[in-house]
Tab-separated table of C-alpha atoms in Angstrom:
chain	number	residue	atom	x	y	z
V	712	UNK	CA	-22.395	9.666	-12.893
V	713	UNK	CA	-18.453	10.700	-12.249
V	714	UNK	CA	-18.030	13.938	-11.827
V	715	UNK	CA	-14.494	14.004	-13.144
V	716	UNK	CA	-12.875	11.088	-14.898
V	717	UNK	CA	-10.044	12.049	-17.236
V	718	UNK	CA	-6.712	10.893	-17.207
V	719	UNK	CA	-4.489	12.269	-20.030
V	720	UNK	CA	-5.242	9.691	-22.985
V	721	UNK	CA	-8.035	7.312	-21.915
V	722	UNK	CA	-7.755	5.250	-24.620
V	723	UNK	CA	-4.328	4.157	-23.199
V	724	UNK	CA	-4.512	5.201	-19.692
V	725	UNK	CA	-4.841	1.861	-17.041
V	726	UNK	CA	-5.525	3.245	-13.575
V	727	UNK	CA	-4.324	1.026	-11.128
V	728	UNK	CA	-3.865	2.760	-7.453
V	729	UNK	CA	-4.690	5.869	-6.236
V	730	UNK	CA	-4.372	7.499	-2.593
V	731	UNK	CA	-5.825	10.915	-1.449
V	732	UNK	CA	-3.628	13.486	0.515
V	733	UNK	CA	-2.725	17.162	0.106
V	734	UNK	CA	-0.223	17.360	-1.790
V	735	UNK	CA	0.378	21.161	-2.564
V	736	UNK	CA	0.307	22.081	0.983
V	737	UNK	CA	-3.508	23.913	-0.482
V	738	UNK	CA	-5.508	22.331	2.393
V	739	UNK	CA	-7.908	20.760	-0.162
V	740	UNK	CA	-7.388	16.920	-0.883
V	741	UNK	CA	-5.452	15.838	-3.972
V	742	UNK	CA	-5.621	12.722	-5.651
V	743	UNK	CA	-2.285	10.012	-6.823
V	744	UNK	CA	-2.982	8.089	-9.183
V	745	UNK	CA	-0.766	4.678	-10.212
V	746	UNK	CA	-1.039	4.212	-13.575
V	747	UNK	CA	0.295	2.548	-17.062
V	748	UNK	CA	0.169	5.309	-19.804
V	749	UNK	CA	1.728	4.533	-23.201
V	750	UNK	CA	3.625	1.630	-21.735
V	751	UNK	CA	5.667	3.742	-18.937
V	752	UNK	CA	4.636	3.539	-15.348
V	753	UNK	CA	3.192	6.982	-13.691
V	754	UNK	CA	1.935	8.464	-10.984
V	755	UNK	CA	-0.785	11.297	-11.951
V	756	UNK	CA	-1.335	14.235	-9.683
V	757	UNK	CA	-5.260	15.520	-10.316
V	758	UNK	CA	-5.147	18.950	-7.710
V	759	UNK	CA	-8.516	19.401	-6.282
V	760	UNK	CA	-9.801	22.594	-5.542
V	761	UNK	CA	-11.987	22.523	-2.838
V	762	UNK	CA	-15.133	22.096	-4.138
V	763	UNK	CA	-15.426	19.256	-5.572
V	764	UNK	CA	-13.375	19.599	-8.979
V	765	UNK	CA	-9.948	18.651	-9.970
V	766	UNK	CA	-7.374	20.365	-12.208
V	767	UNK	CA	-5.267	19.127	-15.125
V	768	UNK	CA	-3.344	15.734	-14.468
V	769	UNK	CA	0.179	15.867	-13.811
V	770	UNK	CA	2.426	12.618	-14.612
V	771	UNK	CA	5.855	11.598	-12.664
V	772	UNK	CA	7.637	8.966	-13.754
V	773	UNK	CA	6.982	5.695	-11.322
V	774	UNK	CA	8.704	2.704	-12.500
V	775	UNK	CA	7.580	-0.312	-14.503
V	776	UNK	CA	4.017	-1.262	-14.382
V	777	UNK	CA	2.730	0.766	-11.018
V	778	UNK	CA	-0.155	-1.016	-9.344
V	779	UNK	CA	-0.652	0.151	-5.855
V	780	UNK	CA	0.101	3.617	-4.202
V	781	UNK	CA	0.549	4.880	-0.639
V	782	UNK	CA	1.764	8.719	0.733
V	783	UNK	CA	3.422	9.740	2.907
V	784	UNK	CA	6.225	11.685	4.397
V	785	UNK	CA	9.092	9.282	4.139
V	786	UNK	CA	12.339	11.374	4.081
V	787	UNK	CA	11.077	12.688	6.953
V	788	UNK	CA	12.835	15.927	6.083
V	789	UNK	CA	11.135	18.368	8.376
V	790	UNK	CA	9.583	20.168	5.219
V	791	UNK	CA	6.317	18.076	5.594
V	792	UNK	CA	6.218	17.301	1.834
V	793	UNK	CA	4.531	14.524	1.231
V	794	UNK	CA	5.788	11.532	-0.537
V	795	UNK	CA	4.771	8.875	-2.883
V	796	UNK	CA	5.768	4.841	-3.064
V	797	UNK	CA	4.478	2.521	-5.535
V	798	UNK	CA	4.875	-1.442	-5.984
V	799	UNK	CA	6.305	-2.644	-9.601
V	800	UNK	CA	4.835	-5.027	-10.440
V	801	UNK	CA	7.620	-6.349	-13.206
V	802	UNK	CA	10.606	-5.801	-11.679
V	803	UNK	CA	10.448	-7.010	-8.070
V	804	UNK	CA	10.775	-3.243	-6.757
V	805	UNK	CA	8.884	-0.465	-5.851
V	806	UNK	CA	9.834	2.906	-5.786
V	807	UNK	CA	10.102	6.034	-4.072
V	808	UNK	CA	9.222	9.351	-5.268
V	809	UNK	CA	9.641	12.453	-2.648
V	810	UNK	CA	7.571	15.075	-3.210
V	811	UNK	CA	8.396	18.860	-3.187
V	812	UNK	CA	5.733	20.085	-1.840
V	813	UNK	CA	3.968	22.183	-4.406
V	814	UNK	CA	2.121	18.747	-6.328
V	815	UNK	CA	5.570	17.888	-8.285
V	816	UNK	CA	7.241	14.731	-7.663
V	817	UNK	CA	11.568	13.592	-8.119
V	818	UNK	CA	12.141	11.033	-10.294
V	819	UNK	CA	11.796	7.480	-8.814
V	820	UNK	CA	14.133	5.564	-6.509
V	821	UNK	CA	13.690	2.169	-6.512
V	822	UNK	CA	14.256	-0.640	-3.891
V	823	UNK	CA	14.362	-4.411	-3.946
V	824	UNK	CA	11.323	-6.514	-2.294
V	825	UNK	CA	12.403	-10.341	-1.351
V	826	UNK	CA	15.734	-11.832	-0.165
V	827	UNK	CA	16.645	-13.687	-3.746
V	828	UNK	CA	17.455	-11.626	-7.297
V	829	UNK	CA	16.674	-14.688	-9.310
V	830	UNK	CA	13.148	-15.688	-7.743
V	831	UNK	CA	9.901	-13.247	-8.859
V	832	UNK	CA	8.184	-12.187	-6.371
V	833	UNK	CA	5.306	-9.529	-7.684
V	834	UNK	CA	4.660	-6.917	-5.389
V	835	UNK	CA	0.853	-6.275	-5.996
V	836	UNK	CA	-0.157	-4.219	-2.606
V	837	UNK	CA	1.880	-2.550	-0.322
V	838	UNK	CA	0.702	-0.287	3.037
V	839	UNK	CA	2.895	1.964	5.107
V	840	UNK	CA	3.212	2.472	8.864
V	841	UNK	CA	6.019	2.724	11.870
V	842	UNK	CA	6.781	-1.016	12.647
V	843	UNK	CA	9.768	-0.377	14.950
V	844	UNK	CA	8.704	2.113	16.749
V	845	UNK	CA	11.350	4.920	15.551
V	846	UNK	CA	8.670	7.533	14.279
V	847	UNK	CA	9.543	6.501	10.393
V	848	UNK	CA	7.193	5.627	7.787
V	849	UNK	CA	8.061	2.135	6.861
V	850	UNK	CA	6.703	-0.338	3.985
V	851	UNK	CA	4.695	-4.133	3.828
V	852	UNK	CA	4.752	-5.209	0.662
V	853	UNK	CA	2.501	-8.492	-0.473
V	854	UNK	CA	4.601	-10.438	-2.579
V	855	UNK	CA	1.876	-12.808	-4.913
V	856	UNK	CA	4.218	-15.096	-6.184
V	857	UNK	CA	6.787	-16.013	-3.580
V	858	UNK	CA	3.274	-16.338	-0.657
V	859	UNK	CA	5.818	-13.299	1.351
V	860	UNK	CA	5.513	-10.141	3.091
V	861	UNK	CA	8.201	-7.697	2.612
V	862	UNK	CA	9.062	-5.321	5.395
V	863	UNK	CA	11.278	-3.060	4.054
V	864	UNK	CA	12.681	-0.455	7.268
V	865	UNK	CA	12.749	3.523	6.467
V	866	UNK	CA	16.620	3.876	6.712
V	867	UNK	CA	15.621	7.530	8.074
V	868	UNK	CA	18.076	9.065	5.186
V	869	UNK	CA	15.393	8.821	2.366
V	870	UNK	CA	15.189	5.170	1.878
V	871	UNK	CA	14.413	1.883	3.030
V	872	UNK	CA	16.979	-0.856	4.174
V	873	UNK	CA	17.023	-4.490	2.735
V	874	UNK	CA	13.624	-6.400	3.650
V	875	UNK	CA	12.869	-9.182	5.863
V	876	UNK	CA	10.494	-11.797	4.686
V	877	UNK	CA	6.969	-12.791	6.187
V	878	UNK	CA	5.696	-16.275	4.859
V	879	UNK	CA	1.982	-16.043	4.902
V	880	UNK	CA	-0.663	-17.821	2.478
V	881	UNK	CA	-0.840	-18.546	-1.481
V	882	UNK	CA	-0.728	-15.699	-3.448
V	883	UNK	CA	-1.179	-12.953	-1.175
V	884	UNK	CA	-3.593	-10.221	-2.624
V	885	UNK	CA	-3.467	-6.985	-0.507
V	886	UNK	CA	-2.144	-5.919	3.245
V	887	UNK	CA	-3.963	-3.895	5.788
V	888	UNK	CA	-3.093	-2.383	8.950
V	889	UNK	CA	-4.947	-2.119	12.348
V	890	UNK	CA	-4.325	-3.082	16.011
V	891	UNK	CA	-5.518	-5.797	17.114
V	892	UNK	CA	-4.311	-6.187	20.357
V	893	UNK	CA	-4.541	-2.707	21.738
V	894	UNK	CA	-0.942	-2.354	22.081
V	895	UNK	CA	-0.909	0.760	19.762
V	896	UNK	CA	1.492	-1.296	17.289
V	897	UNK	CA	0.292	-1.713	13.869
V	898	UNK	CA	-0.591	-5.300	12.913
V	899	UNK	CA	-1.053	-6.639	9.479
V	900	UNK	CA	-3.309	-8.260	7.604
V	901	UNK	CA	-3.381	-10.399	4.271
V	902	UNK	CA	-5.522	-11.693	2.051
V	903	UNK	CA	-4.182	-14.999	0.765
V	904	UNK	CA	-6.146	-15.793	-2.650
V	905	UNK	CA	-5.032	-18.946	-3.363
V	906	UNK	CA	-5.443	-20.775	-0.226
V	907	UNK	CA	-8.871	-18.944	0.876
V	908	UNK	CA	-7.198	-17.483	3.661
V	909	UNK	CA	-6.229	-14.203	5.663
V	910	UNK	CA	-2.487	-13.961	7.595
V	911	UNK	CA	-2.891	-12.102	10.910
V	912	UNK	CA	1.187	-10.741	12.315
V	913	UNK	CA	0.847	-8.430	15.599
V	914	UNK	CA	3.517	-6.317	15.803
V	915	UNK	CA	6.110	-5.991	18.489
V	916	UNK	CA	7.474	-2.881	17.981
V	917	UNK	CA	10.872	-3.545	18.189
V	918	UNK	CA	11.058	-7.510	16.632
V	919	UNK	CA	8.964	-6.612	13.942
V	920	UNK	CA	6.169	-8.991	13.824
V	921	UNK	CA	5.334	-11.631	16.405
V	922	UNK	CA	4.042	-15.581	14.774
V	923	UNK	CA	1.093	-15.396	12.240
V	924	UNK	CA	-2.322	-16.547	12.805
V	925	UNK	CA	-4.288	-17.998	9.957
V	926	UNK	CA	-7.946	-17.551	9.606
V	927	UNK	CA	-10.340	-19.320	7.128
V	928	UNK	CA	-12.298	-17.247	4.467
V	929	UNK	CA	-14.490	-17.451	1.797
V	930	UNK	CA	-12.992	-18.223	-1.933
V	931	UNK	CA	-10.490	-15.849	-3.400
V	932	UNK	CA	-10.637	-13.487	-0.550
V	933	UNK	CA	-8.961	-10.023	-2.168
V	934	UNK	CA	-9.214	-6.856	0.320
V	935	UNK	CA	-9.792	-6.248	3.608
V	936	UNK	CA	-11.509	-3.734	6.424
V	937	UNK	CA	-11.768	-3.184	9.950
V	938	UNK	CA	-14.345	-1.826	12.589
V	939	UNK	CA	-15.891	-2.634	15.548
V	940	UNK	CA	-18.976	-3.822	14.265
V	941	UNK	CA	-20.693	-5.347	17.838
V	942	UNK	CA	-20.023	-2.909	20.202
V	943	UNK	CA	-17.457	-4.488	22.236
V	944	UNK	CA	-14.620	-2.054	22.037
V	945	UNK	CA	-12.046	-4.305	19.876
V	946	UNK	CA	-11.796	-3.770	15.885
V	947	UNK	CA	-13.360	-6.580	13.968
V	948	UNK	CA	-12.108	-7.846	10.269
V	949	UNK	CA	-14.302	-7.889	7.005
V	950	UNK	CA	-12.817	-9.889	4.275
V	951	UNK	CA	-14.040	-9.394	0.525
V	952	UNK	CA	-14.143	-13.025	-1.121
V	953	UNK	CA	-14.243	-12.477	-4.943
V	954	UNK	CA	-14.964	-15.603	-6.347
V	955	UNK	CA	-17.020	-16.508	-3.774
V	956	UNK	CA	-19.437	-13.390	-4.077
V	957	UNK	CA	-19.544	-12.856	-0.255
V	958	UNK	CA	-17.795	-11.024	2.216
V	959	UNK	CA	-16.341	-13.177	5.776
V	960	UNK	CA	-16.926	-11.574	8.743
V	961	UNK	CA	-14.218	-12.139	11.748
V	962	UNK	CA	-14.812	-11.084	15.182
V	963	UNK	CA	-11.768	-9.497	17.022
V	964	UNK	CA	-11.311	-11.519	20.266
């Protein structure tokens, strides 16, 4: 049974993304919740308290139809507030919302995934790490329509720069980070639904992302994981396959 499981109006409430991080500066782990309520895109702040509980949600505007939701601190503003950014779904955005520290959140700032204003590209998953190498958070995006990867740089004034475009597989369903090659640069990783496949880029650390490698999966593959799961010291890659009702199992080499 949940323990705690209201958001504001459930009747008209649709949960989306959430991400867990202290956001209050309390030392006990909050929640972030992307979510559609009444039509407007949020992001809902539950405040845990330690043991186990959670106080009133808090909503912050977040754009047009919020899906996914990572934190972090992107401004990198030496308070050590942490941030939120959330893909829009609609719009071909996603946005920004920096954090003040004390569980609030400024109103959203939103920047442009793809190359093209006229093509739709649907962010629908998004992850966060430092690509280049300059101590900044910055931002892959999955793009389901256009079968792209946005990297979007952290401008290190608040923001992200224009973003450079990945091809991987059909439809493109979620990203994950991990390194691969034991470089201590973040790689990515992407379910491709449409083509039953996953999208393997190694970063560089200065030229972004090396070429792709494509591995087979199961059908539909949606989400990813990673762990050494034989011992041998290098992370492996588990691949959920939803309409296939079975996970693929990849062995790091």
């Amino acid at each position: 049974m949940p323990v705690y499981s209201n958001l504001a109006d459930q009747t008209k409430t649709f949960p989306a993304g959430v991400v867990v991080a202290d956001f209050n500066k309390d030392l006990n782990p909050d929640l972030a919740v992307a979510a559609t309520v009444n039509g407007n895109g949020k992001a809902i702040i539950l405040s845990g308290d330690g043991a186990g509980g959670f106080g009133a949600p808090s909503e912050f505007s977040a754009g047009i139809s919020p899906t996914r939701i990572v934190a972090g601190d992107f401004d990198h503003d030496g308070t050590g507030n942490l941030d939120l950014v959330v893909t829009n779904r609609l719009t071909n955005k996603v946005s920004l919302l920096l954090g003040n520290g004390d569980g609030s959140f400024n109103a959203p700032s939103p920047f442009n995934v793809g190359d093209d204003p006229n093509r739709t590209y649907d962010p629908i998953a998004l992850a966060s790490g430092d690509f280049n190498n300059d101590n900044f958070l910055d931002l892959a995006v999955a793009d389901n329509a256009s079968s792209t990867v946005s990297v979007l740089l952290n401008s290190a004034s608040g923001g992200f720069g224009a973003p450079t475009l990945l091809i991987v597989g059909l439809q493109p369903y979620s990203v994950g980070l991990q390194d691969f090659s034991g470089d201590g640069k973040p790689d990515l990783i992407v379910p491709n639904f449409r083509d039953n496949s996953v999208s393997v880029y190694l970063g560089t650390g200065s030229d972004l992302f090396g070429p792709a490698s494509l591995g087979l999966t199961g059908r539909n593959p949606v989400a990813s994981a990673t762990e050494d799961f034989n011992a041998d010291g290098k992370p492996d890659l588990v691949i959920v396959n939803r309409s296939a009702n079975s996970l693929s199992l990849l062995i790091g080499q």
